[in-house]
Coordinates of C-alpha atoms in Angstrom, one line a residue:
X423 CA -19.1 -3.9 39.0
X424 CA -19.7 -5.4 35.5
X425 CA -18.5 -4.1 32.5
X426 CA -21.7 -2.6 31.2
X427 CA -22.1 -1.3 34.3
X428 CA -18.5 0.6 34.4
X429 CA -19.5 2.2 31.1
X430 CA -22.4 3.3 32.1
X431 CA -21.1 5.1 34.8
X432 CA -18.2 6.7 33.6
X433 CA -20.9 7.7 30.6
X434 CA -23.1 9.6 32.9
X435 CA -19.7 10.9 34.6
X436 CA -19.4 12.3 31.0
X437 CA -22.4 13.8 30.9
X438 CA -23.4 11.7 27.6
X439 CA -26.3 9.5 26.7
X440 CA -25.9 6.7 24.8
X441 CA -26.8 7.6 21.5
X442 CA -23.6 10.6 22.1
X443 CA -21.4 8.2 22.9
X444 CA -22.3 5.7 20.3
X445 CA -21.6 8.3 17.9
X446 CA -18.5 9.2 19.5
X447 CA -16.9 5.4 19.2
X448 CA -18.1 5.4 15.6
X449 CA -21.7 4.2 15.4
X450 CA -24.5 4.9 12.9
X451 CA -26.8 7.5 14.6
X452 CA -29.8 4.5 13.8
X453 CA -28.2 2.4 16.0
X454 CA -25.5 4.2 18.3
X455 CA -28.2 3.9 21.3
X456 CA -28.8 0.6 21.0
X457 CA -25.5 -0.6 20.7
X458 CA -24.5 0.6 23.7
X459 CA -27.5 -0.2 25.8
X460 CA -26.4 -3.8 24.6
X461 CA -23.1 -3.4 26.8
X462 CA -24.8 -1.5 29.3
X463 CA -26.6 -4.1 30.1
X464 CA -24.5 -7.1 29.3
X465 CA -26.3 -8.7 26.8
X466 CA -23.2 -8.0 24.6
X467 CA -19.5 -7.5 25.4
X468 CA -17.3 -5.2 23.2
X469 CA -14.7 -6.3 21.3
X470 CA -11.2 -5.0 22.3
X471 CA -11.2 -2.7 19.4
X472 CA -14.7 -1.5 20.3
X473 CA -13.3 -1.5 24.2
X474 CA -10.3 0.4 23.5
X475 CA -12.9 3.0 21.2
X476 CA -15.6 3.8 24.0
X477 CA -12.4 4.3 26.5
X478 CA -11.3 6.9 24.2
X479 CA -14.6 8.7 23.4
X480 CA -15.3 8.5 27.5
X481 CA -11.7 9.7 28.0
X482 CA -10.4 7.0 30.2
X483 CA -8.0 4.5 30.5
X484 CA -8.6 0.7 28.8
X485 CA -7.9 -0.5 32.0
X486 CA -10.9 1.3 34.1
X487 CA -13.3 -1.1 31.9
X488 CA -11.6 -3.9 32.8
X489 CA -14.0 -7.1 32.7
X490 CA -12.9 -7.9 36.8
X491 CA -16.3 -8.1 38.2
X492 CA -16.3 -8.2 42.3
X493 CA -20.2 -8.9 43.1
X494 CA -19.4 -11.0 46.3
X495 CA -17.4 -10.7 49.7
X496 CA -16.3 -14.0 48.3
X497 CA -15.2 -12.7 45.1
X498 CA -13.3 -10.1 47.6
X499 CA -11.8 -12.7 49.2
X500 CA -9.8 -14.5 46.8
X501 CA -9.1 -11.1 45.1
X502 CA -7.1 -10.9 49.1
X503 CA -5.6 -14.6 48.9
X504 CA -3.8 -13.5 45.5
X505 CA -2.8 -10.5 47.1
X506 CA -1.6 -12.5 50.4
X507 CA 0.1 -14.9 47.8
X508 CA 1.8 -12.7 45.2
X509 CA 2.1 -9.1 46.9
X510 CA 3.3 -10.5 50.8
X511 CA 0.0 -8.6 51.6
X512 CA -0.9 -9.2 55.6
X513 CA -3.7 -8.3 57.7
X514 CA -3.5 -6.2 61.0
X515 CA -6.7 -6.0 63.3
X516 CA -6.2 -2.9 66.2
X517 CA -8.2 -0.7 68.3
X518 CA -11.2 -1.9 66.1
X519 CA -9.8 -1.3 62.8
X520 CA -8.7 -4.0 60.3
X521 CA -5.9 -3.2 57.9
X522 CA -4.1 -4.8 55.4
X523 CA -1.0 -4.3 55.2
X524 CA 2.4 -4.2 52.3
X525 CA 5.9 -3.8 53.3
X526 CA 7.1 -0.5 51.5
X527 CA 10.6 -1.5 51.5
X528 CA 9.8 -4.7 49.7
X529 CA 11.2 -3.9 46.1
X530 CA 9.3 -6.6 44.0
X531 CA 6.0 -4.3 45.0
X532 CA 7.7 -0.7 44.4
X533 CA 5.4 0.3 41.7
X534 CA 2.3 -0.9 43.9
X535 CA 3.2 1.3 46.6
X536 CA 4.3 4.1 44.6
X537 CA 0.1 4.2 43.1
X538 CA -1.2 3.7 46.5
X539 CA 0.6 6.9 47.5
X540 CA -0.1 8.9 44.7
X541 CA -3.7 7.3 45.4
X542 CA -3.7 8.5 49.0
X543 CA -2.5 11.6 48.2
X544 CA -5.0 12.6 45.4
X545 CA -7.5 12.2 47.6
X546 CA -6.3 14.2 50.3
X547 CA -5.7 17.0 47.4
X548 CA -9.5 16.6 46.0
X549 CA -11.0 16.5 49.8
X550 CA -12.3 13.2 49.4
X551 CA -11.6 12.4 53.1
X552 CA -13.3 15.5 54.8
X553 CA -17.1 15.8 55.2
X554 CA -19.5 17.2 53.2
X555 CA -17.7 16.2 49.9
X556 CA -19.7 18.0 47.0
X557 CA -21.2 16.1 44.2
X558 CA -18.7 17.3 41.5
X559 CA -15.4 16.7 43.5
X560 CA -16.8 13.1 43.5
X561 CA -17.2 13.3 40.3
X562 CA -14.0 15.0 39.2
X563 CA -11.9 12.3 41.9
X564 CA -13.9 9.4 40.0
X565 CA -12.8 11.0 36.6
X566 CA -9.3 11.0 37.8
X567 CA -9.5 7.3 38.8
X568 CA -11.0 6.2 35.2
X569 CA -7.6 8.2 33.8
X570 CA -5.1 7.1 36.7
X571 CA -2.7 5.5 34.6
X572 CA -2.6 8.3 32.0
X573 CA -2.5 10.5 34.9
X574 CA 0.3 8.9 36.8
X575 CA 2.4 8.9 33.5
X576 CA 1.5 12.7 32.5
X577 CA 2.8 13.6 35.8
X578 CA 5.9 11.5 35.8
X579 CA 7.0 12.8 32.5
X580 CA 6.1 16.4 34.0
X581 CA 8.5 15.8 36.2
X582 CA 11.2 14.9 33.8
X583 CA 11.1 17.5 31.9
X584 CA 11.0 20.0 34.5
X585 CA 14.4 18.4 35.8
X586 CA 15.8 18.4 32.4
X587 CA 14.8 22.3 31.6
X588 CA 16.1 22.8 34.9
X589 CA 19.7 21.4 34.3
X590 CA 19.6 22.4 30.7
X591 CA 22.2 24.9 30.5
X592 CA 24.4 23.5 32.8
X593 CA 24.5 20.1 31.5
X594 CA 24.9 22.2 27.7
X595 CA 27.9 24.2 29.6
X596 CA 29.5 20.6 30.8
X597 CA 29.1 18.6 27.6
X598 CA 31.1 21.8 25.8
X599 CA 34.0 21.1 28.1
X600 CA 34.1 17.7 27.0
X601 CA 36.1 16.5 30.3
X602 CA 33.8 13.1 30.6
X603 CA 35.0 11.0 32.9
X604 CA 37.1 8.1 32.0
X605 CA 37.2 5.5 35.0
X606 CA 33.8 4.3 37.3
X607 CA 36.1 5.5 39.8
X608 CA 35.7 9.0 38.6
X609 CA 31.4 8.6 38.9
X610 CA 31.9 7.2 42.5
X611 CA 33.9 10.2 43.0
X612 CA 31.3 12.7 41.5
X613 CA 28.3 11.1 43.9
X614 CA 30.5 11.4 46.6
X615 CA 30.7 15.3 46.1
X616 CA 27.1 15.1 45.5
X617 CA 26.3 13.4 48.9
X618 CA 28.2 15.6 50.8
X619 CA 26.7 18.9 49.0
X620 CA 23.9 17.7 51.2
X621 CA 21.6 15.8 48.3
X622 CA 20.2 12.2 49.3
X623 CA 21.2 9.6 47.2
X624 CA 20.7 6.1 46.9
X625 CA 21.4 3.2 44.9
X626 CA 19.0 0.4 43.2
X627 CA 19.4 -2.2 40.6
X628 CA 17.2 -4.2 38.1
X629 CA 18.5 -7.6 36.9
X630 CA 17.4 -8.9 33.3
X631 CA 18.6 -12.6 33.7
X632 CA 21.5 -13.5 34.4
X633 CA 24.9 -11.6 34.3
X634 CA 22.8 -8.8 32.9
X635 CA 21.8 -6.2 35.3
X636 CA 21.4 -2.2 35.7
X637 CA 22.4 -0.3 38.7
X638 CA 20.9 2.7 39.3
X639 CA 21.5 5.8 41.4
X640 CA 18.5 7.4 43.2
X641 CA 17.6 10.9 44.1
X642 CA 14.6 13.0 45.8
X643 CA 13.0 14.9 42.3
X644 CA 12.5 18.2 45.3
X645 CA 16.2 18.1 46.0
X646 CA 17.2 17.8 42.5
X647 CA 14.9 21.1 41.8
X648 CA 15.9 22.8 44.4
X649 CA 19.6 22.1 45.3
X650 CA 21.1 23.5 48.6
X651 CA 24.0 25.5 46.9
X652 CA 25.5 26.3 43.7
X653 CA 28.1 23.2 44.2
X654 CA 25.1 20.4 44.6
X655 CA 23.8 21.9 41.4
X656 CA 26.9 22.0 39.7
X657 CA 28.0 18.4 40.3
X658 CA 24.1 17.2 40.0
X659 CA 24.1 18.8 36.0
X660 CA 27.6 17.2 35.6
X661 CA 26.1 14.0 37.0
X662 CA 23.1 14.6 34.6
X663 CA 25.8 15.4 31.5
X664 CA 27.7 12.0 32.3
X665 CA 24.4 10.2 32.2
X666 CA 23.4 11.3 29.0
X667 CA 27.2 10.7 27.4
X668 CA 26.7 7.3 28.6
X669 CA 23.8 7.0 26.1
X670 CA 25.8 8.6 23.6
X671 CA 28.2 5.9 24.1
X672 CA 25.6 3.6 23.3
X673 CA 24.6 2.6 27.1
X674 CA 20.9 1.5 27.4
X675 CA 19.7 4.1 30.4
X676 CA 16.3 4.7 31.1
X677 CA 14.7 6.4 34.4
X678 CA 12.1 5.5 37.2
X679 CA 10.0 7.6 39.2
X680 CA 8.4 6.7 42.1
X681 CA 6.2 8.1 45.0
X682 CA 7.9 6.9 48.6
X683 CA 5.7 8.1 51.0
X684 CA 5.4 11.8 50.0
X685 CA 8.5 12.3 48.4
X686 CA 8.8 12.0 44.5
X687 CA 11.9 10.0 43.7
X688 CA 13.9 9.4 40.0
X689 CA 16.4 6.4 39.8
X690 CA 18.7 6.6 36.8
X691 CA 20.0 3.4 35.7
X692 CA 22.5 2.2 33.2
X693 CA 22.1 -1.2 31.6
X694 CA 25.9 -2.1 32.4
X695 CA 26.6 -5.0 34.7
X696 CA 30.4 -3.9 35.9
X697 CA 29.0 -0.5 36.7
X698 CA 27.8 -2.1 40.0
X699 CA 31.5 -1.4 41.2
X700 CA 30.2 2.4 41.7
X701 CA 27.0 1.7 43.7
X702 CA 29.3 -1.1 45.9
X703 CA 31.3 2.3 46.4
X704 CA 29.1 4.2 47.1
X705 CA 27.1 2.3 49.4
X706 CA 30.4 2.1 51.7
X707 CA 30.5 5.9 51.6
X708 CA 27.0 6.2 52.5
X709 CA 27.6 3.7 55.3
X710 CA 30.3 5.4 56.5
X711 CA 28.8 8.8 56.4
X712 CA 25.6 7.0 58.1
X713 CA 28.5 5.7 60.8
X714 CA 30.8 9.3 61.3
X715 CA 29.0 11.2 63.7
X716 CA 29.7 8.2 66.3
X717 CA 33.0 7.5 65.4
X718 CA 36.6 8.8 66.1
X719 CA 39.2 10.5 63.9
X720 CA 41.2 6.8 63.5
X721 CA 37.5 5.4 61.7
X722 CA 37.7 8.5 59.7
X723 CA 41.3 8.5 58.4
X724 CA 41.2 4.5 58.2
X725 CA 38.1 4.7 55.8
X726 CA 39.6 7.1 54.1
X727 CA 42.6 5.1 53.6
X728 CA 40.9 1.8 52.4
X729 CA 37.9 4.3 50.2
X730 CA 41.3 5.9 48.6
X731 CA 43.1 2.0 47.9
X732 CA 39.8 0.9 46.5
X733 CA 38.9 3.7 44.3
X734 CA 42.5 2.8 42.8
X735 CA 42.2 -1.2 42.7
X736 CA 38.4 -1.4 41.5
X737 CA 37.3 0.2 38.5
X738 CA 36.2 0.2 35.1
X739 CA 37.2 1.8 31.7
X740 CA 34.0 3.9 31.0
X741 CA 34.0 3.7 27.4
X742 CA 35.3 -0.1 27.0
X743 CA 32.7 -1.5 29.1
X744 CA 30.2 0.5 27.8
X745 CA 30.8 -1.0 23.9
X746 CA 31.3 -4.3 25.7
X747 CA 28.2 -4.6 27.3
X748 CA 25.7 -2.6 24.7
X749 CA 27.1 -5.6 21.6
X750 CA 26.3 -8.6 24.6
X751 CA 22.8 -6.7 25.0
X752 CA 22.3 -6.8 21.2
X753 CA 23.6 -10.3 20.4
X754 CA 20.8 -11.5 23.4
X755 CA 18.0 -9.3 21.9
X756 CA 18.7 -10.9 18.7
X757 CA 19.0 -14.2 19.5
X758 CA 15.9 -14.2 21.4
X759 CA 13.9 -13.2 18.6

């Protein structure tokens, strides 16, 4: 689909002739029609600032008038090599079917996965896949497709906030106490109490060259809405409190939600290298936990032992590192510019 031809539709989606829109992107009524019969039919091609103007007035993303134009099953085809290329993309041929298919658990494609769920599961949500479809849920799904970035991100931060009004007065009650932890040690600790409250965790990390990485520490947004007891949600808004004195400390954190499937998931991660001593912890706890139901009392009181030894031997000053690492981040920003 051309340009012109993916402003036209998402006009008539709109319900708006040319002349309205031309108005609506700024226009002189003499010549609002003709303007944008001259993208319509691709005799002209908007200016970015003119793209980014009919976007707004058709109330959809920049990126759903994208100038990709796919007029050919060859065009289709090297659209597929680049995906084969850059995304690990394969293709699967069964019981007469062809698929292509992504590995979920490839990180470098997270994101990617994360849309095509949320895709897959909009259109369950609007019917698209049962019969008889009515004209205007096709036109409401195709709506939601021209704003699926906005949407995405209005629903993500919806998320947000509902975990932080949530958490609100319990992570208010913590930060009064002002018993922050001191040592990474302490952290490992918390998400330990955490795990065995019954809440799904999981750890991540982003790099940002080298010796500069964040680890992160993931959880399932329904379980962290709806913990299993008073203690989970206790040492989840203490966990949430610690977070945001890490920022206060001057930590860069930021968070990242994705779709897995069908469950909504929120990594927190804090832009401090040494801090990767709490998710190696914790992904030996999580082993072993994966591990205990098979195992005898001696592989229980021997992890124990060792967890105990390297809790003491491996950890960080909270407060030191932090300071450490946010001046490194701040001397590489600058000197980059």
């Amino acid at each position: 689909m051309t340009l012109g031809e993916k402003i036209r539709t998402y006009r008539l989606l709109k319900g708006m002739t040319q002349r309205e829109l031309g108005e609506a992107v700024g226009f002189k009524k003499s010549t609002a029609d003709v303007r944008i019969n001259q993208y319509e039919s691709n005799k002209m091609a908007p200016k970015a600032d003119i793209r980014k103007a009919i976007a707004d007035a058709l109330d959809v993303d920049v990126a759903a008038l994208s100038e990709v134009n796919i007029s050919s099953f060859e065009d289709i085809m090297h659209v597929l090599f680049e995906f084969e290329d850059k995304l690990g993309m394969k293709v699967e041929k069964k019981d007469g079917t062809t698929s292509l298919i992504f590995n979920d658990s490839d990180k470098n494609i997270a994101s990617l996965i994360s849309y095509i769920n949320l895709w897959q599961n909009q259109r369950i949500a609007m019917g698209m896949d049962g019969e008889n479809v009515s004209d205007e849920a096709v036109r409401d799904y195709r709506l939601w497709e021209g704003r699926f970035k906005t949407n995405i991100e209005v629903y993500y931060q919806d998320k947000k906030d509902e975990i932080d009004r949530f958490y609100k007065k319990d992570v208010a009650a913590f930060a009064k106490t002002a018993k922050y932890a001191k040592k990474t040690s302490e952290i490992t600790l918390l998400l330990k109490d955490i795990i065995d409250a019954g809440i799904s965790v999981s750890t991540e990390k982003k790099t940002f060259g080298t010796g500069n990485m964040a680890p992160g520490f993931t959880f399932t947004v329904n379980e962290l809405l709806a913990p299993p007891s008073e203690a989970a949600r206790k040492h989840l808004a203490r966990f949430l409190a610690e977070y945001r004195h890490f920022e206060d400390l001057g930590a860069t954190c930021f968070t990242d939600l994705q779709m897995t499937g069908k469950a909504l998931t929120i990594t927190y991660y804090v832009r401090i290298a040494t801090f990767s001593v709490i998710t190696s912890q914790v992904n030996d706890y999580l082993d072993y936990k994966a591990r205990e139901a098979i195992q005898g009392d001696f592989f229980r009181d021997s992890f124990e032992l060792s967890f105990q030894a390297d809790l003491e031997s491996h950890y960080n000053m909270i407060e030191e590192e932090i300071k450490t690492y946010a001046a490194k981040i701040k001397a590489d920003e600058e000197g980059a510019r």
